[in-house]
Each structure stands twice: as C-alpha cells, then as structure tokens.
mmCIF file of C-alpha atoms in Angstrom:
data_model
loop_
_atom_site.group_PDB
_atom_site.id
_atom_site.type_symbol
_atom_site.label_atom_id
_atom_site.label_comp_id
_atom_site.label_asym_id
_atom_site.label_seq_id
_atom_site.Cartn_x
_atom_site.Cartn_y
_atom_site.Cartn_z
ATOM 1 C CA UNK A 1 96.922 61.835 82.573
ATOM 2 C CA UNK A 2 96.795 62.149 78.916
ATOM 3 C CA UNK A 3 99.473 64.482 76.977
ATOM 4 C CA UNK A 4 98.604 66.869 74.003
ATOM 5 C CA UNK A 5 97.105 64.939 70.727
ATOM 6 C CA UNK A 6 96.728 65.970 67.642
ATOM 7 C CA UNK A 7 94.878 65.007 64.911
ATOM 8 C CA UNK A 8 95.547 64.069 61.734
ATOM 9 C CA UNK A 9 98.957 62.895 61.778
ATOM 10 C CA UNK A 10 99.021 63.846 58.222
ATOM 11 C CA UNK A 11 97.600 65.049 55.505
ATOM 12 C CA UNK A 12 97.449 66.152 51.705
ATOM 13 C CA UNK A 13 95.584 69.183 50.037
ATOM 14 C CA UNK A 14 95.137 70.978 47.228
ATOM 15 C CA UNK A 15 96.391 74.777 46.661
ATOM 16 C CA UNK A 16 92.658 76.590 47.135
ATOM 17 C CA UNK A 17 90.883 74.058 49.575
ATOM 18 C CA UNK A 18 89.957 74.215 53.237
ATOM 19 C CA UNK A 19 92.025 72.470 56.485
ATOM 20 C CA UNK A 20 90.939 71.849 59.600
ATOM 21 C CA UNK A 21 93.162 70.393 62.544
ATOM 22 C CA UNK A 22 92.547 69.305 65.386
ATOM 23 C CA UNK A 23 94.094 69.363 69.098
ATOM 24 C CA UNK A 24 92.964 67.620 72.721
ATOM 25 C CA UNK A 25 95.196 70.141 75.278
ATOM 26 C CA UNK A 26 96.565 68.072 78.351
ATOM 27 C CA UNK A 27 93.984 67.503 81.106
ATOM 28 C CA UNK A 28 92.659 70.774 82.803
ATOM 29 C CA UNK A 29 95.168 73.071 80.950
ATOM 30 C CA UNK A 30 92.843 75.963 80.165
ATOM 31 C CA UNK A 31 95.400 77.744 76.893
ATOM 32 C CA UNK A 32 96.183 76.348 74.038
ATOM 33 C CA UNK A 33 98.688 77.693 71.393
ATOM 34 C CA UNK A 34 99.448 77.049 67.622
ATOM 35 C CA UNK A 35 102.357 77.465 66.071
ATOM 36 C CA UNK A 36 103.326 76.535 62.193
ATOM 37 C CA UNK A 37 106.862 75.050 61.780
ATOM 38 C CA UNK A 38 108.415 75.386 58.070
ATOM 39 C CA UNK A 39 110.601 73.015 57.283
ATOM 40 C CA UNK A 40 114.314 73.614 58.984
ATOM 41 C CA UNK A 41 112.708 76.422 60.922
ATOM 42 C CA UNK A 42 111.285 76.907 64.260
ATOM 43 C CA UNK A 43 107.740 77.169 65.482
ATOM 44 C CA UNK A 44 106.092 80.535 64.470
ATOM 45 C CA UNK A 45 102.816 81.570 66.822
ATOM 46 C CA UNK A 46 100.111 81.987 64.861
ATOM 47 C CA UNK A 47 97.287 82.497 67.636
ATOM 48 C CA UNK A 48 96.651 81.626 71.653
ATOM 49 C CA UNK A 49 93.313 80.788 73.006
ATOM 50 C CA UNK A 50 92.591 81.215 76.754
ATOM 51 C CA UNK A 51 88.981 79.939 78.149
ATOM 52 C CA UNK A 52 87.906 79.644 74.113
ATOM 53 C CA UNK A 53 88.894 83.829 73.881
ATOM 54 C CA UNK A 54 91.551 84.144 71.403
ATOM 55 C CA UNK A 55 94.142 85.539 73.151
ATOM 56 C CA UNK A 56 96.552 86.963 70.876
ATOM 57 C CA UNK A 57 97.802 86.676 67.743
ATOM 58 C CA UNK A 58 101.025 86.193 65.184
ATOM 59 C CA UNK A 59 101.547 87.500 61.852
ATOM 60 C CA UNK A 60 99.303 85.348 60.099
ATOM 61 C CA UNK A 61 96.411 86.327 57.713
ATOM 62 C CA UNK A 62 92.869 85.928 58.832
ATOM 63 C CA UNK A 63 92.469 82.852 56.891
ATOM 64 C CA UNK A 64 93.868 81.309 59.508
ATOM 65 C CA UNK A 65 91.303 80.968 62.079
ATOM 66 C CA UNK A 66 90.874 78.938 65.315
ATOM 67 C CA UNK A 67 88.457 77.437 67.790
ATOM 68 C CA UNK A 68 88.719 76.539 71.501
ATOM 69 C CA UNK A 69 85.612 74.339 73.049
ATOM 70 C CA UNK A 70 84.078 74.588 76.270
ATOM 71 C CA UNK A 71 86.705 71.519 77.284
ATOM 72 C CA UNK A 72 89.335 73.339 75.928
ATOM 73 C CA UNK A 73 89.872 71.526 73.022
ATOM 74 C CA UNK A 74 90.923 73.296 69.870
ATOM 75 C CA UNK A 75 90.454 73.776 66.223
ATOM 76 C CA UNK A 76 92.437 75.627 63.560
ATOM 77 C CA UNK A 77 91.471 76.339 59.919
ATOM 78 C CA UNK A 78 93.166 77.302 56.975
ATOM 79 C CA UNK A 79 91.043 78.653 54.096
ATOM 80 C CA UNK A 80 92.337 78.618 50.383
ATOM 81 C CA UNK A 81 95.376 76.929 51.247
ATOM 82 C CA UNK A 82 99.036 78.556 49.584
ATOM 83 C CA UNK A 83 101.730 75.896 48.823
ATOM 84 C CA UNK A 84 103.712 77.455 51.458
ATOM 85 C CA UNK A 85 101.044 76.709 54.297
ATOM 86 C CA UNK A 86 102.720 73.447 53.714
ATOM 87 C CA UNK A 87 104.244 72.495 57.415
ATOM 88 C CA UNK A 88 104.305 71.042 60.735
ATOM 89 C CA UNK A 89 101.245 72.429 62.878
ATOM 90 C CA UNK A 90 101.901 72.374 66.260
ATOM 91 C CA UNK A 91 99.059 72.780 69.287
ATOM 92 C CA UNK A 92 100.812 73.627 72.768
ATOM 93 C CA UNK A 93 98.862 73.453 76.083
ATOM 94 C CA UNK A 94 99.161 75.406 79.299
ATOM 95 C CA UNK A 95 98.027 74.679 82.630
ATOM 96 C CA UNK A 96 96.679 78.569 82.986
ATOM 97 C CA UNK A 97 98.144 82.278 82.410
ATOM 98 C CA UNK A 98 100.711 82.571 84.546
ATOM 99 C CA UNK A 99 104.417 83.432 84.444
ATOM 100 C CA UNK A 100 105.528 80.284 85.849
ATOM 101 C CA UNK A 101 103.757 78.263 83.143
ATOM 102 C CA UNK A 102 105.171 76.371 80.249
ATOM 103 C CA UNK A 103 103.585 74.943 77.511
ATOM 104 C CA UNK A 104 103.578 71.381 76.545
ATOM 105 C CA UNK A 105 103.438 70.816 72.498
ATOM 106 C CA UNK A 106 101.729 67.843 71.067
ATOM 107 C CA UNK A 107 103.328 65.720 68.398
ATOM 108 C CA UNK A 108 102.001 67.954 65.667
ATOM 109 C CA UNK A 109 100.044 67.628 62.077
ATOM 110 C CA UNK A 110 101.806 67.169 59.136
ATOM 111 C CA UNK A 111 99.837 69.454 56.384
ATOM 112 C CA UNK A 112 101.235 69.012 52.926
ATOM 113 C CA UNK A 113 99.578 71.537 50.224
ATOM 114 C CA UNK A 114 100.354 70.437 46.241
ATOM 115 C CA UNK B 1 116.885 91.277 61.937
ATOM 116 C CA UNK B 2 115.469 88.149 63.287
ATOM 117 C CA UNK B 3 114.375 88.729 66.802
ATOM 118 C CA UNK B 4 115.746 85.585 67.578
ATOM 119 C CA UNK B 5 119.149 83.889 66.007
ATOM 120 C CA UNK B 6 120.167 80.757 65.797
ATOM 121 C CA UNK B 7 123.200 78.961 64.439
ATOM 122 C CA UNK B 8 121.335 75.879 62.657
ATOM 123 C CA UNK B 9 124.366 73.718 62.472
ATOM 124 C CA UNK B 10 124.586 70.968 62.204
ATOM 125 C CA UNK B 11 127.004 70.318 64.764
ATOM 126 C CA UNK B 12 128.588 66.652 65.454
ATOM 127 C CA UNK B 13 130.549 65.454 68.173
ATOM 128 C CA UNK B 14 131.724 62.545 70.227
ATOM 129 C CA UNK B 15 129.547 60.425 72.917
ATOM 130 C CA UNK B 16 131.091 62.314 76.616
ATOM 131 C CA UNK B 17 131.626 65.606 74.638
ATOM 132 C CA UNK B 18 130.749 68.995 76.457
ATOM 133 C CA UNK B 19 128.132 70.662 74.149
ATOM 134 C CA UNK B 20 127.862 74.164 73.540
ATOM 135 C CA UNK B 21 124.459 75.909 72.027
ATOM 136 C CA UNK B 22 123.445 79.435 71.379
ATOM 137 C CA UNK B 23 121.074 81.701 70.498
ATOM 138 C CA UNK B 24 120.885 85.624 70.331
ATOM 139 C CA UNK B 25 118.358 88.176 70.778
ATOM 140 C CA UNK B 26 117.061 91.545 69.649
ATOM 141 C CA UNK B 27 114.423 92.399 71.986
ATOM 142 C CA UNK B 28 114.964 93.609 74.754
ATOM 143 C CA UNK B 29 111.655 93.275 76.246
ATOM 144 C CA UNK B 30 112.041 88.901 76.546
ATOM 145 C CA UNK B 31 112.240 88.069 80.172
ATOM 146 C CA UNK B 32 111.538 84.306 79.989
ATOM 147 C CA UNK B 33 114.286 82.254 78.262
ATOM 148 C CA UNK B 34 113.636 78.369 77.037
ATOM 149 C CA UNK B 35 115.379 75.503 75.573
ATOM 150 C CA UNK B 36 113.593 73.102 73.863
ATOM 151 C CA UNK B 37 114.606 69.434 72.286
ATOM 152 C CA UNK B 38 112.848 68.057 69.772
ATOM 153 C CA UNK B 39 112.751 64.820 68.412
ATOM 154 C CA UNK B 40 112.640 63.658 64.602
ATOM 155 C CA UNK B 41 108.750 63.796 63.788
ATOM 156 C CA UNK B 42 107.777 64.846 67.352
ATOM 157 C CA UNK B 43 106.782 67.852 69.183
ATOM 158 C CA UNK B 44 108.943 69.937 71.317
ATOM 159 C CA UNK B 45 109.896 69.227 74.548
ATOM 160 C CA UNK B 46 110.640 71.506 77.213
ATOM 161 C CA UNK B 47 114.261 70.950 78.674
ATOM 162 C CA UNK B 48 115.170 74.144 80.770
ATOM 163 C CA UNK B 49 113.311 76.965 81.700
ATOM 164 C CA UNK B 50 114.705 80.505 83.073
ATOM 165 C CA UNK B 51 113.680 83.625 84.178
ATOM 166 C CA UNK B 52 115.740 86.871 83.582
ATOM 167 C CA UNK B 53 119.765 86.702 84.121
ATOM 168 C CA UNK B 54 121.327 83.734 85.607
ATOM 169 C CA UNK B 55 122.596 79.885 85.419
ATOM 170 C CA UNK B 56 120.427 76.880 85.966
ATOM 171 C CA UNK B 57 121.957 73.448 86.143
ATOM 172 C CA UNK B 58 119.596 70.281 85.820
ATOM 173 C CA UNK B 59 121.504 67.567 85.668
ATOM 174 C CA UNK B 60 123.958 67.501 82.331
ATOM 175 C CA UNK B 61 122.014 70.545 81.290
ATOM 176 C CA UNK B 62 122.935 73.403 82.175
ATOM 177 C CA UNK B 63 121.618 76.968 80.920
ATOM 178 C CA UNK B 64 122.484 80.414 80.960
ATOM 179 C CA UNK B 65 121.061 83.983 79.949
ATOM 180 C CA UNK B 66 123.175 87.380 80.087
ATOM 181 C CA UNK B 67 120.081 89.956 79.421
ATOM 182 C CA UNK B 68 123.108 92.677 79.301
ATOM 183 C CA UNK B 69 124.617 91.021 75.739
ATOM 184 C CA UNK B 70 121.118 89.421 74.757
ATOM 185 C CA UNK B 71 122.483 85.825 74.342
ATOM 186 C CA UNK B 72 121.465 82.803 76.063
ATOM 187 C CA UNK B 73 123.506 79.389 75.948
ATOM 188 C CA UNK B 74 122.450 75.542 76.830
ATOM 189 C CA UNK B 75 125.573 73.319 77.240
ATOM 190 C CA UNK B 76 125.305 69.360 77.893
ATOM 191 C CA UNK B 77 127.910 67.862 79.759
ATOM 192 C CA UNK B 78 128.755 63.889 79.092
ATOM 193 C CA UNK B 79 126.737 63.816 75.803
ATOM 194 C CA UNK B 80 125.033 60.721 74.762
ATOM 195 C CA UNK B 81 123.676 59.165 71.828
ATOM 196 C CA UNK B 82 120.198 59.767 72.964
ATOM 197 C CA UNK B 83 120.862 63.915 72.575
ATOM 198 C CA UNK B 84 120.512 63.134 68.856
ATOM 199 C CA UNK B 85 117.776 65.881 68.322
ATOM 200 C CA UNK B 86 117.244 69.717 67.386
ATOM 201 C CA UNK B 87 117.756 72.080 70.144
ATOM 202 C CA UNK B 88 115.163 75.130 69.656
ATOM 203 C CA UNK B 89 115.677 78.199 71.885
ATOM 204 C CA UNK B 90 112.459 80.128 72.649
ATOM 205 C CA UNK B 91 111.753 83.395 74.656
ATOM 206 C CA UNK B 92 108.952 85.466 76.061
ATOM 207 C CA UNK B 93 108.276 88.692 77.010
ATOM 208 C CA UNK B 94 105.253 87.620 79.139
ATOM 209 C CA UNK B 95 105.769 84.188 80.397
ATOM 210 C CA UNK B 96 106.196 80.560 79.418
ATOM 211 C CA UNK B 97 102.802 79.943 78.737
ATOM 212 C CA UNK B 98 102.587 83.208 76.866
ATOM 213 C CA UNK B 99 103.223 83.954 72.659
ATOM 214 C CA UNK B 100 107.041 82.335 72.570
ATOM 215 C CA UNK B 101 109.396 83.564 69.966
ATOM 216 C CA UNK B 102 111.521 80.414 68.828
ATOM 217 C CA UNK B 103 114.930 80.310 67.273
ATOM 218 C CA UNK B 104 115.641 78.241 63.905
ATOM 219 C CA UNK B 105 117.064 75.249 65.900
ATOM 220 C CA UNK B 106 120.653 73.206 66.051
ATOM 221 C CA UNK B 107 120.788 69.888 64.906
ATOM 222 C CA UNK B 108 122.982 67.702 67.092
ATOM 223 C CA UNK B 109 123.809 64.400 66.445
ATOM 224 C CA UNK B 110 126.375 62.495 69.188
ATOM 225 C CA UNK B 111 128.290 59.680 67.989
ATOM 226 C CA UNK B 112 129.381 56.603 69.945
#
C-alpha cells in the first residue's frame, strides 16, 4: 500500500502565472484535503474534496481552485499567483467521512512565487 | 484571536528529558484534538489522536485535553534524539478527517 504523493517536489513561478499541483491520496481513501503552510506556520485548509464534490472550504480566494478524479486523485490550481502564495502545499487523504478518521498528509509541494 | 495558539519555541532539552507542549483554544465548538510531528521537509504525521476531555498514553506520548480551560497538552517522556521535529497541534469540530484547524507548531530539538 502506497502513502500520499505529491507532485512536484518543487517549483518556481512568476508573480501573475498559473500552478497546478498534483496529489495521488492513499489507496481507497475517498477525501482528500489541501492545506497551504507559510513558512514557520501551520497548515491552513484551503478546500476538502469528498467523492470529487468539494466539500468545504477555507478562507481562500476563488483563484484557488481544485479537482478530485474519479480515482480520487486530486488537483489544485492557483491562478495569477501573489508572492505570498509562496509555501508548502500539502494534500491529506482520508479513508472516508467519519469521526473516527484521520488524515494522512503527503510530503508536500514546495511552490516558490518571485 | 487566533482560534488556535501555539507557543512556537523553540524549545531545547536533554536526551531522557520529560517534554512538555501546549496549545490553546478559542472555539468552543472543537471536539477532536490532534498532535502532529513533522519532520524537516516532510509532511505531517499523525502522533495522537483524542476525542473530547481526557488522557491518552501511547507509549512515551502521552496527551491530554481539558475542554473546560480550552487547552490541550502532549508531553514525551524519555526524549530522544529522534523527537528532533515540529510538534503541530490540530483540532476539529467535526472529526479527524474533517477541515482541521492547526496551531503554529514547536520546534524541539533533543540533545544527546
């Protein structure tokens, strides 16, 4: 059983362009989460998807936007990227819905705006 | 006010030293209490996991929540090197797998 990936590992942008990252959830875990971690800071949520519905969402603008594939895979987007989008973007995984759960965080991508 | 607070540290201490970490809250509506370690350049890990009021021990870890003050606490017991990490409390109001509300993170390092 594979854990959460991410894709890139890292990467470097320009204030104004587009991002897309990308996350494999942990096999047969049906939720994914993102969360953007500032440097020195903890994770803030910035959106859940549950069977590719989103499923809530943080106080982020709408040009960040997300994806979840029929095999639960997930995107998320940043249009016209701010220098302070610059962080750590972590994709969790759940198993399903439910109180007991946890999520399980991949090893996160690295976005760096100039 | 931050829902969640967390001292940030850093805090140092001794290989076999009893480890104390904290974190407040403001909401009273988080039922579902967390502690997280994470690793330079890595993605949180879960470490304990706790529902409502109460002590859990696993292992060296042991964690506690007092819903009446809002403040949860994680101490390690016999601290090793290999605790080197940031401790990140997190909290719910809905469950684990639910929207989790994270706290800035301690840095620990434990020296030999």
């Amino acid at each position: 059983e594979t854990g959460v990936t991410q894709s890139p590992t890292h990467l470097i942008k320009t204030r104004g362009q587009q991002v897309t990252l990308r996350c494999s959830s942990q096999s047969g875990h049906n939720t994914v989460s993102w969360y953007q971690q500032a440097l020195g800071q903890g994770p803030q949520f910035i959106f859940q998807y549950y069977r590719e519905e989103e499923n809530g969402r943080g106080n982020f603008p709408p040009r960040f936007s997300g994806l979840q594939f029929p095999n639960y895979s997930s995107e998320l987007n940043v249009n016209a990227l701010e220098l302070d989008d610059s962080a750590l973007y972590l994709c969790a995984s759940s198993l399903d819905r439910g109180v007991g759960d946890t999520q399980y965080f991949g090893p996160g991508t690295r976005l760096t705006v100039l | 006010q931050k829902e969640v607070e967390q001292d940030p540290g850093p805090l140092s201490v001794p290989e076999g030293a009893i480890v104390s970490l904290n974190c407040t809250y403001s909401n009273s509506a988080f039922q579902y209490f967390m502690w997280y370690r994470q690793y330079s350049r890595k993605g949180p890990e879960l470490l304990m996991y706790t529902y409502s009021s109460g002590n859990k021990e696993d292992g060296r870890f042991t964690a506690q929540v007092d819903k009446s003050s809002k403040y949860i606490s994680l101490f390690i017991r016999d601290s090793q090197p290999s605790d080197s990490a940031t401790y990140l409390c997190a909290m719910s109001a809905q469950g684990g797998s639910e929207k989790l509300v994270f706290g800035k993170g301690t840095k620990l390092t434990v020296n030999p």
